[in-house]
Amino acid sequence: MTQDEQKRAAAVAAIQYIPVDCIVGVGTGSTANYFIDELAKIKHKIEGAVASSDATAQRLKEHGIEVHDLNNVIDIPVYVDGADEITENLHMIKGGGGALTREKIVAAVAQKFICITDQSKLVKILGNFPLPVEVIPMARSYVAREIVHLGGHPALRHDFITDNGNIILDVHGLQIINPVELEATLNQIAGVVTNGLFARRGADTLLLGTDNGIRIIS
Ligand code: 5RP
C-alpha cells in the first residue's frame, strides 16, 4: 500500500467510531481530509462537525456538513485527526499543517481522540519531526532564545501565518524523552500560544494504516 492508501484506510476505519446524531470533532491535514470525505458519506447520520482549522471548515461545508462554532457545543464524543509523529504511548507531535492550537482546543473538549495515520508516523521517540510552536509575533526572538536554552534549534516557518494570526517556530534537534514535561515547559514561555506536543492529552486510540491492514493501539 502507498502512504496515501494507508491514510485513507485509517480514515475509513475511523467511521465506525462515530456515534449517531453527534457532533464530530474534525482535525486538519491530508489524513483528516480523507476522513472528511468518508464522513460525508454518513452525513445524514450526524448533527454536524466542529472544525480545527479554516481549511477543514471549508472542506466540511463543501461536502454539505454543517460546521458548528465550538462555543455553542458542549459535547464532542469523538475527535478524529492525524499526527506527524506518534508513539505507542499515544503521545504525539502535531502541527505540521500549523493548526495545532485549534486542534488542541477541540481535542480538549472531546471525550475520545481517535488518531489516524499511516505507518511511517509511528516512532519510538518523538522529535525527529521538527516540533511546531505557535508564537505571538512580537515574542518571536524572545521565545526562540528560550528554546535554544532548552537545547532546541528553532526555525521560523516562512510565509506562514496561523488561523489565529500568529507565527510558527519549528524546533529541530530535540530528542523528546519526557513529552509531558516538555509540553508544559514550552507552554510556560511568555508569548507561546501552544506547542505541538499532545502528551498531557494524547490520543485514546490510534488507527494505524499498514501494509497488513489496520493496526489498533489503545
Ligand atoms: C496539522 C496536523 C496534522 O494532523 C499533521 O500535520 C499530519 O498531517 P497529514 O495527515 O497531512 O500527514 O497536525 O496541524
PDB file of C-alpha atoms and ligand atoms in Angstrom:
ATOM      1  CA  MET A   1       0.000   0.000   0.000  1.00  0.00           C
ATOM      2  CA  THR A   2       1.167   3.533  -0.663  1.00  0.00           C
ATOM      3  CA  GLN A   3       1.297   6.064   2.166  1.00  0.00           C
ATOM      4  CA  ASP A   4      -1.875   7.700   0.845  1.00  0.00           C
ATOM      5  CA  GLU A   5      -3.669   4.347   0.704  1.00  0.00           C
ATOM      6  CA  GLN A   6      -2.702   3.735   4.336  1.00  0.00           C
ATOM      7  CA  LYS A   7      -4.012   7.174   5.318  1.00  0.00           C
ATOM      8  CA  ARG A   8      -7.279   6.547   3.506  1.00  0.00           C
ATOM      9  CA  ALA A   9      -7.662   3.089   5.111  1.00  0.00           C
ATOM     10  CA  ALA A  10      -7.191   4.610   8.588  1.00  0.00           C
ATOM     11  CA  ALA A  11      -9.790   7.279   7.760  1.00  0.00           C
ATOM     12  CA  VAL A  12     -12.274   4.639   6.599  1.00  0.00           C
ATOM     13  CA  ALA A  13     -11.705   2.664   9.820  1.00  0.00           C
ATOM     14  CA  ALA A  14     -12.451   5.741  11.953  1.00  0.00           C
ATOM     15  CA  ILE A  15     -16.030   5.960  10.680  1.00  0.00           C
ATOM     16  CA  GLN A  16     -17.148   3.070  12.875  1.00  0.00           C
ATOM     17  CA  TYR A  17     -16.189   5.136  15.971  1.00  0.00           C
ATOM     18  CA  ILE A  18     -18.695   7.894  15.131  1.00  0.00           C
ATOM     19  CA  PRO A  19     -21.907   7.701  17.176  1.00  0.00           C
ATOM     20  CA  VAL A  20     -25.245   8.502  15.547  1.00  0.00           C
ATOM     21  CA  ASP A  21     -26.599  12.070  15.941  1.00  0.00           C
ATOM     22  CA  CYS A  22     -23.384  13.503  17.387  1.00  0.00           C
ATOM     23  CA  ILE A  23     -21.204  16.498  16.610  1.00  0.00           C
ATOM     24  CA  VAL A  24     -17.837  15.229  15.403  1.00  0.00           C
ATOM     25  CA  GLY A  25     -14.521  16.999  16.057  1.00  0.00           C
ATOM     26  CA  VAL A  26     -12.507  17.074  12.845  1.00  0.00           C
ATOM     27  CA  GLY A  27      -8.755  17.573  12.515  1.00  0.00           C
ATOM     28  CA  THR A  28      -6.589  19.085   9.803  1.00  0.00           C
ATOM     29  CA  GLY A  29      -4.272  17.703   7.140  1.00  0.00           C
ATOM     30  CA  SER A  30      -4.244  15.177   4.338  1.00  0.00           C
ATOM     31  CA  THR A  31      -5.341  12.244   6.530  1.00  0.00           C
ATOM     32  CA  ALA A  32      -8.108  14.321   8.108  1.00  0.00           C
ATOM     33  CA  ASN A  33      -9.190  15.265   4.572  1.00  0.00           C
ATOM     34  CA  TYR A  34      -9.659  11.573   3.745  1.00  0.00           C
ATOM     35  CA  PHE A  35     -11.730  11.311   6.919  1.00  0.00           C
ATOM     36  CA  ILE A  36     -13.916  14.261   5.860  1.00  0.00           C
ATOM     37  CA  ASP A  37     -14.548  12.544   2.535  1.00  0.00           C
ATOM     38  CA  GLU A  38     -15.679   9.408   4.406  1.00  0.00           C
ATOM     39  CA  LEU A  39     -17.744  11.421   6.907  1.00  0.00           C
ATOM     40  CA  ALA A  40     -19.647  12.975   4.003  1.00  0.00           C
ATOM     41  CA  LYS A  41     -20.965   9.506   3.153  1.00  0.00           C
ATOM     42  CA  ILE A  42     -22.701   9.282   6.561  1.00  0.00           C
ATOM     43  CA  LYS A  43     -23.586  12.979   6.941  1.00  0.00           C
ATOM     44  CA  HIS A  44     -27.300  12.182   7.308  1.00  0.00           C
ATOM     45  CA  LYS A  45     -26.440  10.249  10.496  1.00  0.00           C
ATOM     46  CA  ILE A  46     -24.595  13.092  12.318  1.00  0.00           C
ATOM     47  CA  GLU A  47     -25.618  16.512  13.589  1.00  0.00           C
ATOM     48  CA  GLY A  48     -22.541  18.213  12.213  1.00  0.00           C
ATOM     49  CA  ALA A  49     -18.913  18.933  12.983  1.00  0.00           C
ATOM     50  CA  VAL A  50     -16.547  21.267  14.789  1.00  0.00           C
ATOM     51  CA  ALA A  51     -13.515  22.151  12.665  1.00  0.00           C
ATOM     52  CA  SER A  52      -9.922  22.544  13.865  1.00  0.00           C
ATOM     53  CA  SER A  53      -8.979  24.967  11.069  1.00  0.00           C
ATOM     54  CA  ASP A  54     -10.428  27.233   8.419  1.00  0.00           C
ATOM     55  CA  ALA A  55      -9.316  24.753   5.733  1.00  0.00           C
ATOM     56  CA  THR A  56     -11.181  21.908   7.429  1.00  0.00           C
ATOM     57  CA  ALA A  57     -14.285  24.071   7.904  1.00  0.00           C
ATOM     58  CA  GLN A  58     -14.262  24.869   4.204  1.00  0.00           C
ATOM     59  CA  ARG A  59     -13.898  21.231   3.162  1.00  0.00           C
ATOM     60  CA  LEU A  60     -16.683  20.148   5.537  1.00  0.00           C
ATOM     61  CA  LYS A  61     -19.002  22.818   4.124  1.00  0.00           C
ATOM     62  CA  GLU A  62     -18.146  21.831   0.547  1.00  0.00           C
ATOM     63  CA  HIS A  63     -19.360  18.341   1.466  1.00  0.00           C
ATOM     64  CA  GLY A  64     -22.605  19.736   2.892  1.00  0.00           C
ATOM     65  CA  ILE A  65     -21.669  19.002   6.526  1.00  0.00           C
ATOM     66  CA  GLU A  66     -22.839  21.678   8.978  1.00  0.00           C
ATOM     67  CA  VAL A  67     -19.965  23.340  10.846  1.00  0.00           C
ATOM     68  CA  HIS A  68     -20.725  24.420  14.423  1.00  0.00           C
ATOM     69  CA  ASP A  69     -18.996  27.123  16.467  1.00  0.00           C
ATOM     70  CA  LEU A  70     -17.257  25.386  19.373  1.00  0.00           C
ATOM     71  CA  ASN A  71     -18.715  27.972  21.759  1.00  0.00           C
ATOM     72  CA  ASN A  72     -22.178  26.598  21.030  1.00  0.00           C
ATOM     73  CA  VAL A  73     -21.202  22.958  21.560  1.00  0.00           C
ATOM     74  CA  ILE A  74     -20.930  21.162  24.901  1.00  0.00           C
ATOM     75  CA  ASP A  75     -20.405  17.576  23.859  1.00  0.00           C
ATOM     76  CA  ILE A  76     -17.991  16.217  21.258  1.00  0.00           C
ATOM     77  CA  PRO A  77     -17.967  12.431  21.714  1.00  0.00           C
ATOM     78  CA  VAL A  78     -15.142  11.883  19.219  1.00  0.00           C
ATOM     79  CA  TYR A  79     -12.318  13.932  17.694  1.00  0.00           C
ATOM     80  CA  VAL A  80     -10.562  12.432  14.655  1.00  0.00           C
ATOM     81  CA  ASP A  81      -7.217  13.781  13.468  1.00  0.00           C
ATOM     82  CA  GLY A  82      -3.846  12.795  12.040  1.00  0.00           C
ATOM     83  CA  ALA A  83      -0.386  13.298  13.534  1.00  0.00           C
ATOM     84  CA  ASP A  84       3.158  13.990  12.403  1.00  0.00           C
ATOM     85  CA  GLU A  85       4.621  11.504  14.881  1.00  0.00           C
ATOM     86  CA  ILE A  86       3.027   9.196  17.456  1.00  0.00           C
ATOM     87  CA  THR A  87       4.430   6.730  19.990  1.00  0.00           C
ATOM     88  CA  GLU A  88       2.911   3.514  21.328  1.00  0.00           C
ATOM     89  CA  ASN A  89       2.049   5.573  24.464  1.00  0.00           C
ATOM     90  CA  LEU A  90      -0.137   7.666  22.124  1.00  0.00           C
ATOM     91  CA  HIS A  91       1.873  10.835  22.685  1.00  0.00           C
ATOM     92  CA  MET A  92       2.062  12.898  19.506  1.00  0.00           C
ATOM     93  CA  ILE A  93       3.737  15.705  17.642  1.00  0.00           C
ATOM     94  CA  LYS A  94       1.151  17.642  15.645  1.00  0.00           C
ATOM     95  CA  GLY A  95       1.045  20.955  13.842  1.00  0.00           C
ATOM     96  CA  GLY A  96       2.806  20.146  10.595  1.00  0.00           C
ATOM     97  CA  GLY A  97      -0.136  21.916   8.974  1.00  0.00           C
ATOM     98  CA  GLY A  98       0.037  24.744  11.504  1.00  0.00           C
ATOM     99  CA  ALA A  99      -3.366  24.063  13.074  1.00  0.00           C
ATOM    100  CA  LEU A 100      -2.022  22.853  16.431  1.00  0.00           C
ATOM    101  CA  THR A 101      -3.758  25.366  18.695  1.00  0.00           C
ATOM    102  CA  ARG A 102      -7.282  24.814  17.422  1.00  0.00           C
ATOM    103  CA  GLU A 103      -6.573  21.075  17.232  1.00  0.00           C
ATOM    104  CA  LYS A 104      -5.562  21.095  20.894  1.00  0.00           C
ATOM    105  CA  ILE A 105      -8.687  23.036  21.880  1.00  0.00           C
ATOM    106  CA  VAL A 106     -11.090  20.698  20.073  1.00  0.00           C
ATOM    107  CA  ALA A 107      -9.194  17.656  21.389  1.00  0.00           C
ATOM    108  CA  ALA A 108      -9.530  19.043  24.931  1.00  0.00           C
ATOM    109  CA  VAL A 109     -13.307  19.243  24.607  1.00  0.00           C
ATOM    110  CA  ALA A 110     -13.667  15.803  23.006  1.00  0.00           C
ATOM    111  CA  GLN A 111     -14.326  12.710  25.075  1.00  0.00           C
ATOM    112  CA  LYS A 112     -12.271  10.490  22.777  1.00  0.00           C
ATOM    113  CA  PHE A 113      -9.335  11.286  20.455  1.00  0.00           C
ATOM    114  CA  ILE A 114      -9.015   8.861  17.543  1.00  0.00           C
ATOM    115  CA  CYS A 115      -5.696   9.357  15.761  1.00  0.00           C
ATOM    116  CA  ILE A 116      -5.478   8.161  12.159  1.00  0.00           C
ATOM    117  CA  THR A 117      -2.095   7.799  10.471  1.00  0.00           C
ATOM    118  CA  ASP A 118      -0.039   5.820   8.020  1.00  0.00           C
ATOM    119  CA  GLN A 119       2.631   3.530   9.444  1.00  0.00           C
ATOM    120  CA  SER A 120       5.507   5.976   8.897  1.00  0.00           C
ATOM    121  CA  LYS A 121       4.180   8.159  11.739  1.00  0.00           C
ATOM    122  CA  LEU A 122       4.736   5.549  14.469  1.00  0.00           C
ATOM    123  CA  VAL A 123       8.059   6.265  16.215  1.00  0.00           C
ATOM    124  CA  LYS A 124       9.935   5.144  19.329  1.00  0.00           C
ATOM    125  CA  ILE A 125      10.971   8.665  20.409  1.00  0.00           C
ATOM    126  CA  LEU A 126       9.352  11.945  19.380  1.00  0.00           C
ATOM    127  CA  GLY A 127      11.453  14.732  17.901  1.00  0.00           C
ATOM    128  CA  ASN A 128      12.745  13.699  14.521  1.00  0.00           C
ATOM    129  CA  PHE A 129       9.858  15.729  13.082  1.00  0.00           C
ATOM    130  CA  PRO A 130      10.514  19.411  13.985  1.00  0.00           C
ATOM    131  CA  LEU A 131       8.232  20.416  16.860  1.00  0.00           C
ATOM    132  CA  PRO A 132       5.881  23.274  15.848  1.00  0.00           C
ATOM    133  CA  VAL A 133       5.399  26.072  18.383  1.00  0.00           C
ATOM    134  CA  GLU A 134       2.772  28.777  17.750  1.00  0.00           C
ATOM    135  CA  VAL A 135       4.049  32.159  18.937  1.00  0.00           C
ATOM    136  CA  ILE A 136       2.624  35.686  19.261  1.00  0.00           C
ATOM    137  CA  PRO A 137       4.599  37.624  16.575  1.00  0.00           C
ATOM    138  CA  MET A 138       6.173  40.207  18.939  1.00  0.00           C
ATOM    139  CA  ALA A 139       7.611  37.393  21.101  1.00  0.00           C
ATOM    140  CA  ARG A 140       9.380  35.608  18.224  1.00  0.00           C
ATOM    141  CA  SER A 141      13.002  36.427  19.158  1.00  0.00           C
ATOM    142  CA  TYR A 142      12.491  36.001  22.906  1.00  0.00           C
ATOM    143  CA  VAL A 143      10.784  32.627  22.509  1.00  0.00           C
ATOM    144  CA  ALA A 144      13.487  31.483  20.065  1.00  0.00           C
ATOM    145  CA  ARG A 145      16.224  32.338  22.614  1.00  0.00           C
ATOM    146  CA  GLU A 146      14.386  30.453  25.367  1.00  0.00           C
ATOM    147  CA  ILE A 147      14.032  27.408  23.111  1.00  0.00           C
ATOM    148  CA  VAL A 148      17.779  27.487  22.394  1.00  0.00           C
ATOM    149  CA  HIS A 149      18.348  27.404  26.193  1.00  0.00           C
ATOM    150  CA  LEU A 150      16.249  24.219  26.243  1.00  0.00           C
ATOM    151  CA  GLY A 151      18.528  22.636  23.605  1.00  0.00           C
ATOM    152  CA  GLY A 152      16.339  23.132  20.527  1.00  0.00           C
ATOM    153  CA  HIS A 153      17.091  24.803  17.193  1.00  0.00           C
ATOM    154  CA  PRO A 154      14.090  26.949  16.242  1.00  0.00           C
ATOM    155  CA  ALA A 155      13.431  27.906  12.626  1.00  0.00           C
ATOM    156  CA  LEU A 156      10.781  30.395  11.568  1.00  0.00           C
ATOM    157  CA  ARG A 157       8.201  28.820   9.252  1.00  0.00           C
ATOM    158  CA  HIS A 158       8.452  31.233   6.326  1.00  0.00           C
ATOM    159  CA  ASP A 159       5.426  32.773   4.606  1.00  0.00           C
ATOM    160  CA  PHE A 160       3.077  31.196   7.106  1.00  0.00           C
ATOM    161  CA  ILE A 161       0.545  32.779   9.461  1.00  0.00           C
ATOM    162  CA  THR A 162      -1.784  30.611  11.539  1.00  0.00           C
ATOM    163  CA  ASP A 163      -5.573  30.912  11.502  1.00  0.00           C
ATOM    164  CA  ASN A 164      -5.096  32.841  14.770  1.00  0.00           C
ATOM    165  CA  GLY A 165      -2.753  35.426  13.191  1.00  0.00           C
ATOM    166  CA  ASN A 166       0.442  34.082  14.765  1.00  0.00           C
ATOM    167  CA  ILE A 167       3.770  32.660  13.568  1.00  0.00           C
ATOM    168  CA  ILE A 168       5.214  29.149  13.881  1.00  0.00           C
ATOM    169  CA  LEU A 169       8.691  28.246  15.091  1.00  0.00           C
ATOM    170  CA  ASP A 170       9.649  24.698  14.037  1.00  0.00           C
ATOM    171  CA  VAL A 171      12.065  23.312  16.603  1.00  0.00           C
ATOM    172  CA  HIS A 172      14.715  20.936  15.275  1.00  0.00           C
ATOM    173  CA  GLY A 173      17.196  18.756  17.127  1.00  0.00           C
ATOM    174  CA  LEU A 174      15.026  17.612  20.037  1.00  0.00           C
ATOM    175  CA  GLN A 175      15.049  14.067  21.371  1.00  0.00           C
ATOM    176  CA  ILE A 176      11.898  14.197  23.454  1.00  0.00           C
ATOM    177  CA  ILE A 177      12.340  11.738  26.291  1.00  0.00           C
ATOM    178  CA  ASN A 178       9.674  13.292  28.540  1.00  0.00           C
ATOM    179  CA  PRO A 179       6.961  14.791  26.293  1.00  0.00           C
ATOM    180  CA  VAL A 180       4.574  15.567  29.176  1.00  0.00           C
ATOM    181  CA  GLU A 181       7.190  17.719  30.903  1.00  0.00           C
ATOM    182  CA  LEU A 182       8.435  19.442  27.719  1.00  0.00           C
ATOM    183  CA  GLU A 183       4.874  20.271  26.656  1.00  0.00           C
ATOM    184  CA  ALA A 184       4.307  22.124  29.934  1.00  0.00           C
ATOM    185  CA  THR A 185       7.743  23.794  29.942  1.00  0.00           C
ATOM    186  CA  LEU A 186       7.299  25.227  26.445  1.00  0.00           C
ATOM    187  CA  ASN A 187       3.787  26.445  27.192  1.00  0.00           C
ATOM    188  CA  GLN A 188       5.105  28.443  30.165  1.00  0.00           C
ATOM    189  CA  ILE A 189       7.330  30.642  27.971  1.00  0.00           C
ATOM    190  CA  ALA A 190       5.647  34.046  27.642  1.00  0.00           C
ATOM    191  CA  GLY A 191       4.498  34.524  24.066  1.00  0.00           C
ATOM    192  CA  VAL A 192       3.967  30.831  23.315  1.00  0.00           C
ATOM    193  CA  VAL A 193       0.354  30.169  22.381  1.00  0.00           C
ATOM    194  CA  THR A 194       0.824  26.434  22.426  1.00  0.00           C
ATOM    195  CA  ASN A 195       3.203  23.766  21.153  1.00  0.00           C
ATOM    196  CA  GLY A 196       2.616  20.703  19.024  1.00  0.00           C
ATOM    197  CA  LEU A 197       3.220  18.136  21.751  1.00  0.00           C
ATOM    198  CA  PHE A 198      -0.019  16.337  22.525  1.00  0.00           C
ATOM    199  CA  ALA A 199       1.116  14.371  25.563  1.00  0.00           C
ATOM    200  CA  ARG A 200      -0.897  15.683  28.517  1.00  0.00           C
ATOM    201  CA  ARG A 201      -3.932  14.925  26.387  1.00  0.00           C
ATOM    202  CA  GLY A 202      -2.697  12.279  23.981  1.00  0.00           C
ATOM    203  CA  ALA A 203      -4.782  10.087  21.723  1.00  0.00           C
ATOM    204  CA  ASP A 204      -7.088   7.431  23.147  1.00  0.00           C
ATOM    205  CA  THR A 205      -6.851   5.159  20.126  1.00  0.00           C
ATOM    206  CA  LEU A 206      -4.505   5.002  17.143  1.00  0.00           C
ATOM    207  CA  LEU A 207      -5.773   3.525  13.883  1.00  0.00           C
ATOM    208  CA  LEU A 208      -2.545   2.840  12.026  1.00  0.00           C
ATOM    209  CA  GLY A 209      -2.744   2.089   8.324  1.00  0.00           C
ATOM    210  CA  THR A 210      -0.158  -0.604   7.487  1.00  0.00           C
ATOM    211  CA  ASP A 211       0.640  -2.940   4.614  1.00  0.00           C
ATOM    212  CA  ASN A 212      -1.142  -5.663   6.598  1.00  0.00           C
ATOM    213  CA  GLY A 213      -4.309  -3.673   7.293  1.00  0.00           C
ATOM    214  CA  ILE A 214      -5.335  -1.514  10.242  1.00  0.00           C
ATOM    215  CA  ARG A 215      -3.426  -1.912  13.479  1.00  0.00           C
ATOM    216  CA  ILE A 216      -5.321  -0.613  16.521  1.00  0.00           C
ATOM    217  CA  ILE A 217      -3.353   0.699  19.512  1.00  0.00           C
ATOM    218  CA  SER A 218      -5.338   1.830  22.601  1.00  0.00           C
TER     219      SER A 218
HETATM  220  C1  5RP B   1      -1.983  19.672  11.187  1.00  0.00           C
HETATM  221  C2  5RP B   1      -1.647  18.389  11.849  1.00  0.00           C
HETATM  222  C3  5RP B   1      -1.770  17.151  11.040  1.00  0.00           C
HETATM  223  O1  5RP B   1      -2.563  16.245  11.725  1.00  0.00           O
HETATM  224  C4  5RP B   1      -0.415  16.558  10.808  1.00  0.00           C
HETATM  225  O2  5RP B   1       0.431  17.550  10.237  1.00  0.00           O
HETATM  226  C5  5RP B   1      -0.475  15.324   9.910  1.00  0.00           C
HETATM  227  O3  5RP B   1      -0.781  15.727   8.613  1.00  0.00           O
HETATM  228  P1  5RP B   1      -1.028  14.679   7.446  1.00  0.00           P
HETATM  229  O4  5RP B   1      -2.274  13.941   7.781  1.00  0.00           O
HETATM  230  O5  5RP B   1      -1.165  15.545   6.222  1.00  0.00           O
HETATM  231  O6  5RP B   1       0.171  13.767   7.365  1.00  0.00           O
HETATM  232  O7  5RP B   1      -1.290  18.320  12.985  1.00  0.00           O
HETATM  233  O8  5RP B   1      -1.713  20.768  12.016  1.00  0.00           O
END
